[in-house]
mmCIF file of C-alpha atoms and ligand atoms in Angstrom:
data_model
loop_
_atom_site.group_PDB
_atom_site.id
_atom_site.type_symbol
_atom_site.label_atom_id
_atom_site.label_comp_id
_atom_site.label_asym_id
_atom_site.label_seq_id
_atom_site.Cartn_x
_atom_site.Cartn_y
_atom_site.Cartn_z
ATOM 1 C CA MET A 310 0.134 0.110 -0.104
ATOM 2 C CA ARG A 311 1.396 3.499 -1.160
ATOM 3 C CA LEU A 312 1.370 6.162 1.381
ATOM 4 C CA GLU A 313 1.857 10.082 0.770
ATOM 5 C CA ALA A 314 2.067 13.124 2.301
ATOM 6 C CA GLU A 315 2.246 15.988 0.086
ATOM 7 C CA ASN A 316 3.325 19.487 1.092
ATOM 8 C CA LEU A 317 1.849 18.936 4.322
ATOM 9 C CA HIS A 318 1.830 22.407 6.681
ATOM 10 C CA VAL A 319 0.688 22.111 10.109
ATOM 11 C CA HIS A 320 0.496 25.624 13.315
ATOM 12 C CA PHE A 321 0.223 25.124 16.707
ATOM 13 C CA GLY A 322 -1.580 28.571 17.515
ATOM 14 C CA HIS A 323 1.518 31.336 16.044
ATOM 15 C CA VAL A 324 4.290 27.951 15.563
ATOM 16 C CA HIS A 325 4.283 26.696 12.464
ATOM 17 C CA ALA A 326 5.019 23.093 12.770
ATOM 18 C CA LEU A 327 5.314 21.663 8.921
ATOM 19 C CA ARG A 328 6.300 23.984 6.571
ATOM 20 C CA GLY A 329 5.486 21.988 3.337
ATOM 21 C CA ALA A 330 6.623 18.253 4.408
ATOM 22 C CA SER A 331 6.396 16.003 1.917
ATOM 23 C CA LEU A 332 7.039 12.416 2.559
ATOM 24 C CA SER A 333 6.118 8.878 0.884
ATOM 25 C CA THR A 334 6.500 5.221 1.118
ATOM 26 C CA ASP A 335 5.491 1.864 -1.004
ATOM 27 C CA GLY A 336 4.638 0.146 2.315
ATOM 28 C CA ARG A 337 6.821 -2.709 1.736
ATOM 29 C CA GLU A 338 9.719 -1.177 2.700
ATOM 30 C CA ILE A 339 11.596 0.571 6.449
ATOM 31 C CA LEU A 340 12.016 4.217 5.624
ATOM 32 C CA ALA A 341 14.198 6.452 8.635
ATOM 33 C CA LEU A 342 12.522 9.137 9.305
ATOM 34 C CA ILE A 343 15.480 11.502 11.506
ATOM 35 C CA GLY A 344 16.051 15.422 12.273
ATOM 36 C CA PRO A 345 17.070 17.134 14.856
ATOM 37 C CA ASN A 346 14.423 18.443 18.093
ATOM 38 C CA GLY A 347 11.345 19.915 17.297
ATOM 39 C CA ALA A 348 11.808 19.351 13.533
ATOM 40 C CA GLY A 349 8.263 18.383 12.945
ATOM 41 C CA LYS A 350 9.004 14.653 13.274
ATOM 42 C CA SER A 351 6.106 13.657 15.636
ATOM 43 C CA THR A 352 3.708 16.216 14.078
ATOM 44 C CA LEU A 353 4.431 14.839 10.761
ATOM 45 C CA LEU A 354 3.539 10.881 11.963
ATOM 46 C CA ASN A 355 0.527 12.234 13.986
ATOM 47 C CA SER A 356 -0.718 14.536 10.924
ATOM 48 C CA ILE A 357 -0.497 11.285 8.850
ATOM 49 C CA GLY A 358 -2.527 9.225 11.886
ATOM 50 C CA GLY A 359 -5.186 11.524 11.991
ATOM 51 C CA LEU A 360 -4.316 13.136 14.895
ATOM 52 C CA TYR A 361 -3.622 16.522 13.566
ATOM 53 C CA LYS A 362 -5.384 18.208 10.885
ATOM 54 C CA PRO A 363 -3.179 19.889 8.501
ATOM 55 C CA SER A 364 -3.877 23.642 7.184
ATOM 56 C CA SER A 365 -3.448 22.437 3.934
ATOM 57 C CA GLY A 366 -1.440 19.366 1.758
ATOM 58 C CA LYS A 367 -2.403 16.410 1.338
ATOM 59 C CA VAL A 368 -2.680 12.304 2.282
ATOM 60 C CA THR A 369 -3.389 9.648 0.397
ATOM 61 C CA LEU A 370 -3.338 5.667 0.668
ATOM 62 C CA ASP A 371 -2.795 3.828 -2.982
ATOM 63 C CA GLY A 372 -4.321 7.395 -4.328
ATOM 64 C CA HIS A 373 -7.107 7.730 -1.717
ATOM 65 C CA ASP A 374 -7.399 10.778 0.573
ATOM 66 C CA ILE A 375 -7.997 10.298 3.659
ATOM 67 C CA THR A 376 -6.315 13.789 4.464
ATOM 68 C CA GLY A 377 -7.971 14.914 8.378
ATOM 69 C CA ALA A 378 -9.178 11.588 8.552
ATOM 70 C CA ASN A 379 -10.078 11.062 12.129
ATOM 71 C CA PRO A 380 -7.478 8.683 13.947
ATOM 72 C CA ARG A 381 -10.059 5.612 13.640
ATOM 73 C CA ALA A 382 -10.446 5.843 9.543
ATOM 74 C CA VAL A 383 -6.418 6.045 9.185
ATOM 75 C CA VAL A 384 -6.572 2.613 11.519
ATOM 76 C CA ASP A 385 -9.775 1.107 9.267
ATOM 77 C CA ALA A 386 -7.220 1.876 6.228
ATOM 78 C CA GLY A 387 -4.584 0.308 7.439
ATOM 79 C CA VAL A 388 -2.150 2.715 9.114
ATOM 80 C CA THR A 389 -1.888 2.387 12.604
ATOM 81 C CA LEU A 390 0.849 4.980 14.755
ATOM 82 C CA VAL A 391 2.668 3.631 17.398
ATOM 83 C CA PRO A 392 2.697 7.594 19.542
ATOM 84 C CA GLN A 393 6.000 8.339 21.112
ATOM 85 C CA GLY A 394 6.367 6.920 24.493
ATOM 86 C CA ARG A 395 4.374 4.502 24.681
ATOM 87 C CA ARG A 396 1.119 5.337 26.092
ATOM 88 C CA LEU A 397 0.270 2.517 27.778
ATOM 89 C CA PHE A 398 -2.196 2.263 30.718
ATOM 90 C CA GLY A 399 0.416 1.175 33.873
ATOM 91 C CA SER A 400 -2.573 -0.348 36.312
ATOM 92 C CA MET A 401 -4.036 -2.742 33.247
ATOM 93 C CA SER A 402 -2.701 -6.130 32.870
ATOM 94 C CA VAL A 403 -0.667 -6.396 29.295
ATOM 95 C CA ARG A 404 -4.026 -8.371 28.010
ATOM 96 C CA GLU A 405 -6.139 -5.018 28.794
ATOM 97 C CA ASN A 406 -3.557 -2.967 27.062
ATOM 98 C CA LEU A 407 -3.825 -5.210 24.019
ATOM 99 C CA GLU A 408 -7.381 -5.045 23.897
ATOM 100 C CA LEU A 409 -7.723 -1.099 23.428
ATOM 101 C CA GLY A 410 -5.413 -1.735 20.110
ATOM 102 C CA ALA A 411 -8.491 -3.717 18.475
ATOM 103 C CA PHE A 412 -10.706 -2.806 16.431
ATOM 104 C CA THR A 413 -13.925 -1.386 18.051
ATOM 105 C CA ASN A 414 -16.347 -3.692 15.813
ATOM 106 C CA LYS A 415 -14.211 -6.843 16.416
ATOM 107 C CA SER A 416 -15.837 -9.507 18.634
ATOM 108 C CA SER A 417 -14.344 -10.435 21.719
ATOM 109 C CA ALA A 418 -13.734 -14.209 20.393
ATOM 110 C CA ASP A 419 -11.603 -12.494 17.650
ATOM 111 C CA ILE A 420 -9.917 -10.086 19.471
ATOM 112 C CA ALA A 421 -8.930 -12.993 22.167
ATOM 113 C CA LYS A 422 -7.629 -14.750 18.779
ATOM 114 C CA ARG A 423 -5.791 -11.930 17.461
ATOM 115 C CA ILE A 424 -3.733 -11.743 21.235
ATOM 116 C CA GLY A 425 -3.016 -15.168 21.161
ATOM 117 C CA ARG A 426 -1.520 -14.909 17.833
ATOM 118 C CA LEU A 427 0.535 -12.238 18.790
ATOM 119 C CA ALA A 428 1.461 -14.139 22.177
ATOM 120 C CA GLU A 429 2.782 -16.318 19.617
ATOM 121 C CA LEU A 430 4.782 -13.958 17.810
ATOM 122 C CA PHE A 431 6.336 -12.513 20.884
ATOM 123 C CA PRO A 432 6.712 -15.359 23.301
ATOM 124 C CA GLU A 433 8.559 -13.108 26.185
ATOM 125 C CA ILE A 434 5.010 -11.185 26.189
ATOM 126 C CA GLY A 435 2.644 -13.475 25.444
ATOM 127 C CA ALA A 436 4.154 -15.360 29.474
ATOM 128 C CA ARG A 437 3.513 -12.051 30.839
ATOM 129 C CA LEU A 438 -0.013 -11.144 29.883
ATOM 130 C CA ASP A 439 -1.976 -11.051 33.172
ATOM 131 C CA ILE A 440 0.693 -9.147 34.561
ATOM 132 C CA ARG A 441 0.267 -5.214 35.044
ATOM 133 C CA SER A 442 2.002 -3.097 32.180
ATOM 134 C CA SER A 443 3.985 -1.304 34.307
ATOM 135 C CA ALA A 444 6.087 -4.239 35.947
ATOM 136 C CA LEU A 445 7.428 -4.908 32.845
ATOM 137 C CA SER A 446 10.772 -3.329 31.760
ATOM 138 C CA GLY A 447 10.871 -0.644 29.243
ATOM 139 C CA GLY A 448 11.872 -3.058 26.320
ATOM 140 C CA GLN A 449 9.260 -5.487 26.785
ATOM 141 C CA GLN A 450 6.971 -2.245 27.428
ATOM 142 C CA GLN A 451 7.940 -1.086 24.002
ATOM 143 C CA ILE A 452 7.078 -4.466 22.646
ATOM 144 C CA VAL A 453 3.495 -4.196 24.056
ATOM 145 C CA ALA A 454 2.800 -1.107 22.076
ATOM 146 C CA LEU A 455 4.045 -2.776 19.148
ATOM 147 C CA MET A 456 1.831 -5.595 19.623
ATOM 148 C CA ARG A 457 -0.907 -3.365 20.738
ATOM 149 C CA GLY A 458 -0.459 -1.462 17.439
ATOM 150 C CA LEU A 459 -0.563 -4.468 15.295
ATOM 151 C CA MET A 460 -4.104 -5.459 17.214
ATOM 152 C CA SER A 461 -5.420 -3.822 14.041
ATOM 153 C CA ASP A 462 -3.873 -6.004 11.404
ATOM 154 C CA PRO A 463 -2.342 -2.917 10.166
ATOM 155 C CA LYS A 464 -0.736 -2.463 6.576
ATOM 156 C CA ILE A 465 1.752 0.421 7.486
ATOM 157 C CA LEU A 466 2.672 0.915 10.696
ATOM 158 C CA LEU A 467 4.154 4.500 12.116
ATOM 159 C CA LEU A 468 6.778 4.218 15.096
ATOM 160 C CA ASP A 469 7.790 7.533 17.219
ATOM 161 C CA GLU A 470 10.874 6.756 18.830
ATOM 162 C CA PRO A 471 10.379 3.330 19.775
ATOM 163 C CA SER A 472 14.252 2.887 21.411
ATOM 164 C CA ILE A 473 13.481 5.975 23.836
ATOM 165 C CA GLY A 474 13.330 4.428 27.444
ATOM 166 C CA VAL A 475 14.702 1.619 26.405
ATOM 167 C CA ALA A 476 17.846 0.262 27.979
ATOM 168 C CA PRO A 477 21.100 0.491 24.857
ATOM 169 C CA MET A 478 21.723 -3.318 24.938
ATOM 170 C CA ILE A 479 17.728 -4.010 24.582
ATOM 171 C CA VAL A 480 17.712 -1.262 21.579
ATOM 172 C CA GLN A 481 18.929 -3.639 19.339
ATOM 173 C CA ARG A 482 16.352 -6.397 20.157
ATOM 174 C CA ILE A 483 13.837 -3.945 19.550
ATOM 175 C CA GLY A 484 15.536 -3.545 16.049
ATOM 176 C CA GLN A 485 15.218 -7.240 15.713
ATOM 177 C CA GLU A 486 11.461 -7.315 15.991
ATOM 178 C CA ILE A 487 11.025 -4.326 13.752
ATOM 179 C CA ARG A 488 12.761 -6.013 10.976
ATOM 180 C CA ARG A 489 11.017 -9.084 11.618
ATOM 181 C CA LEU A 490 7.526 -6.964 11.380
ATOM 182 C CA ASN A 491 8.831 -6.166 7.890
ATOM 183 C CA ARG A 492 10.495 -9.119 6.298
ATOM 184 C CA GLU A 493 8.371 -11.847 7.537
ATOM 185 C CA LEU A 494 4.952 -10.181 7.930
ATOM 186 C CA GLY A 495 5.355 -7.783 5.284
ATOM 187 C CA ILE A 496 4.141 -4.704 7.101
ATOM 188 C CA GLY A 497 5.393 -1.347 5.589
ATOM 189 C CA ILE A 498 7.588 0.739 8.833
ATOM 190 C CA ILE A 499 7.913 4.080 8.869
ATOM 191 C CA LEU A 500 10.313 4.581 12.133
ATOM 192 C CA VAL A 501 11.051 7.769 14.041
ATOM 193 C CA GLU A 502 14.246 8.156 15.293
ATOM 194 C CA GLN A 503 16.924 10.482 16.919
ATOM 195 C CA ASN A 504 18.998 7.089 17.664
ATOM 196 C CA VAL A 505 20.325 7.895 13.924
ATOM 197 C CA PRO A 506 23.263 5.215 13.838
ATOM 198 C CA PHE A 507 20.268 2.789 14.880
ATOM 199 C CA ALA A 508 17.613 3.723 12.739
ATOM 200 C CA LEU A 509 20.123 4.001 9.462
ATOM 201 C CA LYS A 510 21.106 0.300 10.165
ATOM 202 C CA LEU A 511 17.743 -0.674 10.034
ATOM 203 C CA ALA A 512 16.095 1.667 7.216
ATOM 204 C CA ASP A 513 15.927 0.512 3.832
ATOM 205 C CA ARG A 514 15.378 4.027 2.661
ATOM 206 C CA ALA A 515 16.186 7.108 4.950
ATOM 207 C CA ALA A 516 14.593 10.785 5.039
ATOM 208 C CA ILE A 517 15.748 14.127 6.878
ATOM 209 C CA LEU A 518 13.299 16.481 8.341
ATOM 210 C CA THR A 519 14.033 19.733 9.347
ATOM 211 C CA GLN A 520 12.246 22.820 10.342
ATOM 212 C CA GLY A 521 9.018 21.144 8.551
ATOM 213 C CA ARG A 522 10.544 20.257 5.354
ATOM 214 C CA VAL A 523 12.062 16.654 3.900
ATOM 215 C CA ASN A 524 15.309 17.698 3.013
ATOM 216 C CA TYR A 525 16.791 14.243 1.857
ATOM 217 C CA ALA A 526 14.663 11.320 0.874
ATOM 218 C CA GLY A 527 17.018 8.265 -0.686
ATOM 219 C CA PRO A 528 19.433 5.718 0.422
ATOM 220 C CA PRO A 529 20.461 5.562 4.214
ATOM 221 C CA GLU A 530 24.230 4.367 3.702
ATOM 222 C CA PRO A 531 25.135 8.491 2.528
ATOM 223 C CA LEU A 532 23.921 9.893 5.954
ATOM 224 C CA ASN A 533 26.444 7.540 7.450
ATOM 225 C CA ASP A 534 29.125 10.522 6.388
ATOM 226 C CA HIS A 535 29.207 12.293 9.679
ATOM 227 C CA ASP A 536 30.052 15.856 8.049
ATOM 228 C CA LEU A 537 26.810 15.063 5.540
ATOM 229 C CA LEU A 538 24.837 14.465 8.096
ATOM 230 C CA THR A 539 25.324 17.402 10.233
ATOM 231 C CA GLN A 540 24.801 19.628 6.985
ATOM 232 C CA TYR A 541 21.510 18.177 6.275
ATOM 233 C CA PHE A 542 20.486 18.555 10.232
ATOM 234 C CA PHE A 543 21.916 21.821 10.981
ATOM 235 C CA GLY A 544 22.942 23.610 7.333
ATOM 236 C CA GLY A 545 20.022 23.277 5.161
ATOM 237 C CA ARG A 546 20.967 21.172 1.437
ATOM 238 C CA PRO A 547 24.798 20.585 1.258
ATOM 239 C CA THR A 548 26.088 21.784 -1.712
ATOM 240 C CA HIS A 549 27.939 18.877 -3.419
ATOM 241 C CA SER A 550 31.305 19.406 -2.817
ATOM 242 C CA ALA A 551 33.837 17.618 -4.921
ATOM 243 C CA ALA A 552 34.403 14.104 -3.264
HETATM 244 N N1 ATP B 1289 0.419 20.213 20.668
HETATM 245 C C1 ATP B 1289 1.663 21.101 20.409
HETATM 246 N N2 ATP B 1289 1.194 21.991 20.623
HETATM 247 C C2 ATP B 1289 1.917 23.217 20.368
HETATM 248 N N3 ATP B 1289 3.242 23.072 19.698
HETATM 249 C C3 ATP B 1289 3.506 22.076 19.427
HETATM 250 C C4 ATP B 1289 2.986 20.577 19.574
HETATM 251 N N4 ATP B 1289 3.335 19.652 19.151
HETATM 252 C C5 ATP B 1289 4.923 20.265 18.733
HETATM 253 N N5 ATP B 1289 4.506 21.393 18.756
HETATM 254 C C6 ATP B 1289 5.960 22.178 18.527
HETATM 255 O O1 ATP B 1289 6.540 22.107 17.285
HETATM 256 C C7 ATP B 1289 7.498 21.398 16.634
HETATM 257 C C8 ATP B 1289 7.585 20.369 15.983
HETATM 258 O O2 ATP B 1289 7.305 19.372 17.357
HETATM 259 P P1 ATP B 1289 7.193 17.708 17.539
HETATM 260 O O3 ATP B 1289 7.119 17.324 18.247
HETATM 261 O O4 ATP B 1289 6.580 17.375 15.707
HETATM 262 O O5 ATP B 1289 8.689 17.389 16.661
HETATM 263 P P2 ATP B 1289 10.019 16.329 16.642
HETATM 264 O O6 ATP B 1289 10.661 16.318 15.701
HETATM 265 O O7 ATP B 1289 9.070 15.098 16.884
HETATM 266 O O8 ATP B 1289 11.451 16.445 18.553
HETATM 267 P P3 ATP B 1289 11.523 15.217 19.101
HETATM 268 O O9 ATP B 1289 12.589 14.393 18.601
HETATM 269 O O10 ATP B 1289 12.077 16.396 20.373
HETATM 270 O O11 ATP B 1289 10.286 13.942 19.459
HETATM 271 C C9 ATP B 1289 8.123 22.068 18.064
HETATM 272 O O12 ATP B 1289 8.553 23.653 17.807
HETATM 273 C C10 ATP B 1289 6.963 21.780 19.307
HETATM 274 O O13 ATP B 1289 7.179 22.728 20.267
HETATM 275 MG MG1 MG B 1290 9.203 13.725 18.253
#
């Protein structure tokens, strides 16, 4: 499923957070979206996910216009957002948190079946479905947030900083799970990350957002050059220098 965000503008009062941001994915790849703090990465993801209404621009799925659709409609169309900061309900069990990710129109039998399937895919969490989610480690909670996103059987997952609050040793584990979702389940991924090396290693393609605009979209490898990356992050579009 092809997702295209075209020339999006989003305002929060006098803050002009997105200034003509464009991003697209074929829904088969892992696309890393990186950029400095406050660049608008979450705003772009949340706008695609229907949480914010762009003042102009367009979001389409396979050419079908979903700009300004409500979050439920976007989920129904196959795109699910896993927001920054996980947003689990700590006093609720893992199972109850997962139930919240299901379509509202699903029967409880269908929901239980889906949870059973995810419990097989993620056995470490599967063994902990009935404990409070606050009792899990940061890494385990992040997996639960991923699983909750998977409850709605998305074609494309939007992941906002899955490595945040996760012990460094566990970040690689989260990366493996994201790759598995993409390679084995065929789910397209847009991955927003502050952890740039982690994101570039995982990505098939990368995009850089600075000051509300995407100024690079292409292969991740060139961005391993620290100077080039810095120029994109802080200096606008680099002029092509002689190599
Ligand atoms: N709900 C909001 N109300 C007002 N301003 C907001 C809101 N959300 C974001 N902003 C502002 O919009 C700009 C972009 O913020 P955004 O959270 O999208 O950046 P980000 O790239 O995700 O940053 P970070 O890396 O810190 O997560 C910032 O100036 C931020 O202060
Ligand atoms: Mg953010």
